[in-house]
Short mmCIF file of C-alpha atoms in Angstrom, two decimals:
data_model
loop_
_atom_site.label_atom_id
_atom_site.label_comp_id
_atom_site.label_asym_id
_atom_site.label_seq_id
_atom_site.Cartn_x
_atom_site.Cartn_y
_atom_site.Cartn_z
CA ARG A 1338 -8.26 16.33 18.02
CA ALA A 1339 -11.89 17.42 18.50
CA SER A 1340 -12.00 15.81 21.96
CA LEU A 1341 -8.83 17.63 22.98
CA LEU A 1342 -10.15 20.99 21.82
CA LEU A 1343 -13.49 20.50 23.57
CA ALA A 1344 -11.70 19.62 26.80
CA THR A 1345 -9.88 22.95 26.82
CA GLY A 1346 -13.18 24.84 27.13
CA LYS A 1347 -14.11 23.54 30.56
CA ARG A 1348 -12.16 26.30 32.32
CA PRO A 1349 -10.96 29.65 30.97
CA ASP A 1350 -7.32 28.82 31.72
CA SER A 1351 -7.50 25.08 31.06
CA LEU A 1352 -4.60 23.32 29.42
CA VAL A 1353 -4.55 19.84 27.91
CA ILE A 1354 -1.19 18.11 27.60
CA ALA A 1355 -0.96 14.91 25.59
CA ILE A 1356 2.14 12.73 25.28
CA GLY A 1357 2.34 9.91 22.77
CA THR A 1358 4.52 7.59 20.73
CA PRO A 1359 4.28 7.17 16.94
CA GLY A 1360 1.80 4.45 16.04
CA PHE A 1361 2.04 1.53 13.65
CA ASP A 1362 0.10 3.43 11.00
CA GLU A 1363 -1.34 6.87 10.29
CA GLU A 1364 -4.83 6.04 11.52
CA ASN A 1365 -4.56 7.66 14.96
CA ALA A 1366 -5.13 10.99 16.70
CA LEU A 1367 -1.44 11.83 17.16
CA TRP A 1368 -0.71 11.55 13.44
CA HIS A 1369 -3.62 13.81 12.53
CA ILE A 1370 -2.67 16.44 15.13
CA ARG A 1371 0.89 16.34 13.84
CA GLU A 1372 -0.26 16.76 10.22
CA ARG A 1373 -2.52 19.68 11.08
CA TYR A 1374 0.30 21.43 12.94
CA LEU A 1375 2.77 20.88 10.08
CA GLN A 1376 0.19 22.35 7.70
CA GLY A 1377 0.04 25.56 9.74
CA ASP A 1378 -2.73 24.92 12.29
CA ARG A 1379 -1.67 26.73 15.48
CA GLU A 1380 -4.72 25.96 17.62
CA VAL A 1381 -2.47 23.42 19.32
CA HIS A 1382 1.22 23.44 20.13
CA TYR A 1383 3.12 20.38 18.97
CA THR A 1384 6.65 19.38 19.98
CA GLU A 1385 8.29 16.32 18.48
CA PHE A 1386 11.37 14.53 19.74
CA ALA A 1387 12.56 12.34 16.89
CA ALA A 1388 15.81 11.16 15.36
CA ASP A 1389 16.84 12.18 11.86
CA THR A 1390 15.21 10.28 9.02
CA GLY A 1391 17.41 7.43 7.84
CA CYS A 1392 19.87 7.72 10.73
CA ALA A 1393 21.85 4.79 12.10
CA ILE A 1394 19.89 3.20 14.92
CA ASP A 1395 22.99 2.63 17.11
CA ASP A 1396 24.05 6.30 17.17
CA PRO A 1397 23.94 7.70 20.76
CA ALA A 1398 23.62 11.24 19.38
CA GLN A 1399 20.31 10.22 17.78
CA TRP A 1400 19.18 8.56 21.03
CA ALA A 1401 19.76 11.87 22.78
CA LYS A 1402 17.91 13.81 20.10
CA SER A 1403 14.80 11.65 20.38
CA ASN A 1404 14.79 10.97 24.13
CA PRO A 1405 14.84 13.85 26.62
CA ALA A 1406 15.00 11.18 29.35
CA TYR A 1407 18.39 10.08 28.04
CA LEU A 1408 19.78 13.62 28.26
CA ALA A 1409 18.27 14.04 31.74
CA GLY A 1410 20.07 10.95 32.96
CA PHE A 1411 17.17 8.72 33.95
CA LYS A 1412 17.19 6.49 30.86
CA GLY A 1413 20.48 4.69 30.57
CA GLU A 1414 22.46 3.64 27.54
CA HIS A 1415 21.90 -0.01 28.47
CA ALA A 1416 18.17 0.42 27.74
CA PHE A 1417 18.95 1.32 24.14
CA ARG A 1418 21.50 -1.49 23.81
CA ILE A 1419 18.90 -4.02 24.93
CA ALA A 1420 16.26 -2.53 22.62
CA LEU A 1421 18.61 -2.91 19.61
CA SER A 1422 17.54 -6.57 19.56
CA LEU A 1423 14.09 -5.41 18.35
CA PRO A 1424 13.33 -5.42 14.62
CA GLU A 1425 14.64 -2.14 13.21
CA PRO A 1426 11.19 -0.65 12.42
CA LEU A 1427 10.05 -1.19 16.01
CA PHE A 1428 13.26 0.32 17.41
CA ARG A 1429 12.72 3.39 15.24
CA ILE A 1430 9.15 3.79 16.49
CA PHE A 1431 9.65 3.19 20.20
CA GLN A 1432 13.20 4.46 20.73
CA LEU A 1433 13.75 7.05 17.98
CA GLY A 1434 10.25 8.54 17.79
CA GLN A 1435 10.00 7.96 14.05
CA TRP A 1436 6.92 7.16 11.97
CA VAL A 1437 7.48 3.88 10.14
CA ALA A 1438 4.76 2.52 7.85
CA GLY A 1439 4.04 -1.14 7.26
CA THR A 1440 5.04 -2.68 10.60
CA GLN A 1441 1.76 -4.61 10.81
CA CYS A 1442 1.40 -5.33 7.12
CA TRP A 1443 1.15 -8.71 5.41
CA LEU A 1444 4.82 -8.51 4.38
CA GLY A 1445 5.93 -8.56 8.01
CA VAL A 1446 7.29 -6.07 10.48
CA ASP A 1447 9.98 -5.01 7.97
CA GLY A 1448 7.47 -4.72 5.13
CA GLY A 1449 8.41 -1.15 4.22
CA ASN A 1450 12.06 -2.01 3.65
CA ILE A 1451 11.18 -5.23 1.83
CA TRP A 1452 9.00 -3.29 -0.62
CA ASN A 1453 11.55 -0.48 -1.01
CA ARG A 1454 14.21 -2.97 -2.09
CA LEU A 1455 12.03 -4.03 -5.02
CA SER A 1456 11.98 -0.52 -6.52
CA ASP A 1457 13.61 -0.79 -9.94
CA PRO A 1458 11.88 1.38 -12.61
CA TRP A 1459 11.39 -0.24 -16.00
CA SER A 1460 9.36 0.64 -19.09
CA PHE A 1461 6.82 -1.80 -20.47
CA VAL A 1462 7.57 -3.19 -23.92
CA GLU A 1463 5.09 -2.28 -26.66
CA GLY A 1464 3.23 -5.34 -27.94
CA ALA A 1465 4.55 -7.66 -25.24
CA GLU A 1466 2.47 -10.12 -23.22
CA THR A 1467 0.79 -8.27 -20.36
CA TRP A 1468 -1.46 -9.44 -17.54
CA VAL A 1469 -3.94 -6.97 -16.05
CA ALA A 1470 -6.24 -7.01 -13.03
CA VAL A 1471 -8.79 -4.45 -11.89
CA ASP A 1472 -10.08 -4.00 -8.34
CA MET A 1473 -13.15 -1.81 -8.79
CA SER A 1474 -14.30 0.13 -5.76
CA ARG A 1475 -17.51 0.69 -3.99
CA SER A 1476 -18.53 4.34 -3.83
CA ARG A 1477 -16.15 5.45 -1.05
CA ASP A 1478 -13.13 3.32 -1.90
CA SER A 1479 -10.34 3.67 -4.43
CA THR A 1480 -10.03 1.65 -7.64
CA ALA A 1481 -6.81 0.16 -8.96
CA VAL A 1482 -5.63 -1.46 -12.17
CA ALA A 1483 -2.41 -3.46 -11.99
CA ALA A 1484 -0.50 -4.42 -15.14
CA ILE A 1485 2.37 -6.91 -15.21
CA GLN A 1486 5.04 -7.78 -17.77
CA ARG A 1487 7.96 -10.17 -17.47
CA ARG A 1488 11.37 -8.51 -17.54
CA PRO A 1489 14.30 -9.97 -19.50
CA ASP A 1490 15.81 -11.27 -16.25
CA GLY A 1491 12.62 -13.18 -15.41
CA ARG A 1492 11.24 -10.86 -12.77
CA LEU A 1493 7.65 -9.67 -12.98
CA HIS A 1494 7.32 -5.90 -13.16
CA VAL A 1495 4.09 -4.37 -11.88
CA SER A 1496 2.75 -0.93 -12.70
CA THR A 1497 -0.48 0.43 -11.26
CA ARG A 1498 -3.01 3.16 -11.93
CA ILE A 1499 -5.02 4.25 -8.91
CA TRP A 1500 -8.18 6.36 -8.80
CA ARG A 1501 -9.25 7.90 -5.48
CA PRO A 1502 -12.78 9.15 -4.83
CA GLN A 1503 -11.49 12.41 -3.33
CA ASP A 1504 -9.84 13.23 -6.67
CA SER A 1505 -13.20 13.14 -8.47
CA PRO A 1506 -15.62 16.13 -8.49
CA THR A 1507 -18.46 13.72 -7.69
CA GLY A 1508 -16.62 11.93 -4.88
CA VAL A 1509 -16.99 8.65 -6.78
CA VAL A 1510 -14.44 6.96 -9.03
CA ASP A 1511 -15.33 7.35 -12.71
CA GLY A 1512 -15.84 3.84 -14.09
CA THR A 1513 -15.56 5.12 -17.66
CA ALA A 1514 -12.04 6.39 -16.93
CA VAL A 1515 -11.10 2.94 -15.67
CA MET A 1516 -12.49 1.34 -18.83
CA ASN A 1517 -10.62 3.80 -21.04
CA HIS A 1518 -7.38 2.98 -19.25
CA ILE A 1519 -7.89 -0.72 -19.94
CA ARG A 1520 -8.59 0.11 -23.59
CA GLU A 1521 -5.31 2.05 -23.76
CA LEU A 1522 -3.43 -0.91 -22.31
CA ASP A 1523 -5.07 -3.17 -24.87
CA GLU A 1524 -3.95 -0.91 -27.71
CA ARG A 1525 -0.34 -0.76 -26.56
CA TYR A 1526 0.31 -4.28 -25.30
CA ARG A 1527 -0.78 -7.83 -26.02
CA LEU A 1528 -3.13 -8.42 -23.13
CA VAL A 1529 -3.34 -12.06 -22.13
CA ASP A 1530 -6.11 -11.64 -19.55
CA VAL A 1531 -7.80 -8.82 -17.69
CA ALA A 1532 -9.07 -10.18 -14.38
CA TYR A 1533 -12.01 -8.59 -12.60
CA ASP A 1534 -14.42 -9.35 -9.78
CA PRO A 1535 -17.90 -9.59 -11.35
CA ARG A 1536 -19.55 -8.09 -8.26
CA PHE A 1537 -18.48 -4.55 -9.17
CA PHE A 1538 -17.30 -4.66 -12.78
CA GLU A 1539 -19.52 -7.16 -14.61
CA GLU A 1540 -21.42 -4.70 -16.80
CA ARG A 1541 -18.31 -2.76 -17.77
CA ALA A 1542 -16.42 -6.00 -18.38
CA GLY A 1543 -19.17 -7.09 -20.76
CA ILE A 1544 -18.74 -3.93 -22.80
CA LEU A 1545 -14.97 -4.40 -22.97
CA GLU A 1546 -15.33 -8.06 -23.87
CA ALA A 1547 -17.62 -7.10 -26.75
CA GLU A 1548 -14.70 -4.96 -27.95
CA ARG A 1549 -12.52 -8.11 -27.87
CA VAL A 1550 -10.61 -7.17 -24.75
CA PRO A 1551 -9.78 -10.53 -23.06
CA MET A 1552 -11.76 -10.14 -19.84
CA LEU A 1553 -11.59 -12.92 -17.25
CA GLU A 1554 -13.92 -13.31 -14.27
CA PHE A 1555 -11.91 -13.54 -11.06
CA PRO A 1556 -14.23 -13.64 -8.03
CA GLN A 1557 -12.38 -12.42 -4.94
CA SER A 1558 -13.31 -15.55 -3.01
CA VAL A 1559 -11.15 -17.27 -0.41
CA GLU A 1560 -10.51 -20.05 -2.94
CA ARG A 1561 -9.14 -17.65 -5.55
CA MET A 1562 -7.46 -14.97 -3.44
CA THR A 1563 -5.61 -17.30 -1.04
CA PRO A 1564 -3.23 -18.72 -3.65
CA ALA A 1565 -2.98 -15.28 -5.32
CA CYS A 1566 -1.89 -13.63 -2.06
CA GLY A 1567 0.43 -16.50 -1.12
CA GLU A 1568 2.18 -16.52 -4.48
CA THR A 1569 2.62 -12.74 -4.42
CA TYR A 1570 4.02 -12.85 -0.88
CA GLU A 1571 6.54 -15.51 -1.91
CA LEU A 1572 7.47 -13.60 -5.08
CA ILE A 1573 8.06 -10.36 -3.17
CA ASN A 1574 10.19 -12.00 -0.50
CA ARG A 1575 12.48 -13.73 -2.98
CA GLY A 1576 12.90 -10.55 -5.05
CA GLY A 1577 10.97 -11.82 -8.06
CA LEU A 1578 8.86 -8.67 -8.37
CA SER A 1579 9.84 -5.11 -9.25
CA HIS A 1580 7.97 -1.80 -9.30
CA ASP A 1581 8.50 1.87 -10.15
CA GLY A 1582 8.52 3.23 -6.58
CA ASP A 1583 5.14 4.97 -6.76
CA VAL A 1584 4.26 6.48 -3.35
CA GLU A 1585 0.51 5.76 -3.39
CA PHE A 1586 1.11 2.20 -4.59
CA ARG A 1587 3.54 1.67 -1.70
CA LYS A 1588 0.96 2.95 0.80
CA GLN A 1589 -1.67 0.55 -0.45
CA ILE A 1590 0.71 -2.41 -0.39
CA LEU A 1591 1.69 -1.64 3.22
CA ASN A 1592 -1.92 -1.04 4.28
CA GLY A 1593 -2.83 -4.69 3.75
CA VAL A 1594 -2.88 -7.03 6.75
CA VAL A 1595 -3.29 -10.80 6.93
CA LYS A 1596 -6.72 -12.41 7.14
CA LEU A 1597 -6.08 -16.06 8.00
CA ASN A 1598 -8.14 -18.96 6.69
CA GLU A 1599 -7.77 -22.74 6.64
CA ARG A 1600 -5.85 -22.60 3.34
CA GLY A 1601 -3.52 -19.71 4.13
CA PHE A 1602 -4.38 -16.02 4.07
CA THR A 1603 -5.98 -13.23 2.09
CA LEU A 1604 -5.65 -9.46 2.51
CA LYS A 1605 -7.87 -7.10 4.44
CA LYS A 1606 -7.77 -3.58 5.86
CA ALA A 1607 -6.59 -3.08 9.43
CA SER A 1608 -10.24 -2.38 10.34
CA PRO A 1609 -13.47 -2.50 8.28
CA ASN A 1610 -13.92 1.29 8.37
CA SER A 1611 -10.26 2.13 7.86
CA PRO A 1612 -9.57 4.88 5.30
CA ASN A 1613 -6.31 3.12 4.43
CA ARG A 1614 -6.99 1.51 1.06
CA ILE A 1615 -5.58 -1.77 -0.29
CA ASP A 1616 -7.08 -1.96 -3.79
CA ALA A 1617 -3.70 -1.78 -5.56
CA ALA A 1618 -2.39 -4.61 -3.38
CA VAL A 1619 -5.40 -6.78 -4.22
CA ALA A 1620 -5.12 -6.05 -7.95
CA THR A 1621 -1.41 -6.88 -7.85
CA CYS A 1622 -2.07 -10.27 -6.27
CA MET A 1623 -4.65 -11.04 -8.96
CA ALA A 1624 -2.27 -10.03 -11.76
CA VAL A 1625 0.62 -12.04 -10.31
CA TYR A 1626 -1.64 -15.10 -10.14
CA LEU A 1627 -2.42 -14.74 -13.85
CA ALA A 1628 1.19 -14.11 -14.87
CA ASN A 1629 2.42 -17.17 -12.98
CA ARG A 1630 0.17 -19.37 -15.10
CA ARG A 1631 1.05 -17.89 -18.50
CA VAL A 1632 -2.25 -19.04 -19.98
CA VAL A 1633 -2.57 -17.34 -23.36
CA ARG A 1634 -6.20 -17.37 -24.44
CA ARG A 1635 -5.91 -14.67 -27.10
CA PRO A 1636 -4.60 -15.76 -30.54
CA VAL A 1637 -1.79 -13.80 -32.10
CA VAL A 1638 -2.78 -12.49 -35.52
CA ILE A 1639 0.15 -12.14 -37.93
CA LEU A 1640 -0.65 -9.84 -40.85
#
């Protein structure tokens, strides 16, 4: 956006016209210009040709709405018919002008729909076995705690709590708030294990362990995260996981992309400096790994 605005100052009557197609994510100039315009910024004029959200992809009326070339007669119907062979998310991006998240994510090109189908709100059971994992941030990243219980039908249900640095007055996630959340979970449920990466949570984990919270070191190494990510991928794709439909959780799940290794894959951001966070996805993989093993290290005390 800054480059576009600077370019307009070269001549008094200069005009910059930019034409684009929705990207695979929200980390691009067009998305940010669009957001600023929708929020009331009128330093630029923005016109969008897009089909209605949730429309049928084979509806010629929606093709016309999103493609001026179709109305003008120099893009034929056959072009759309051929493009219908594309995965639906790609058709929506390139033919219907729609913004579709998750097309490059670790769940595949249809990752957004795959995750949406798992939305099935459910309340955790007081005192029931619960597996927890924390992905503690560096200073500019988010922090996530994922908690998992097994539903009566056998599915694992995951619920997350996410802290973002921009929500804190200091611009840094409050580690004490994260600890207090884990304490609350420990009071309400029978925690089996609380997994954490010792690089960023060792001192806090030591305090919690002294309080008899069952902390478990879980280094985010290739050896540990590869099976965790693989098992979570398989669980998601066979419908063995459910969630509450939280919007921020969904974003972080879809932000993750595959990082291949000789054993399989782990998760990473689309780029090292990407603002799109994946901490909730990482914490979920860690918690799923624990729940799949059902290792109860904490004795049950019957009074």
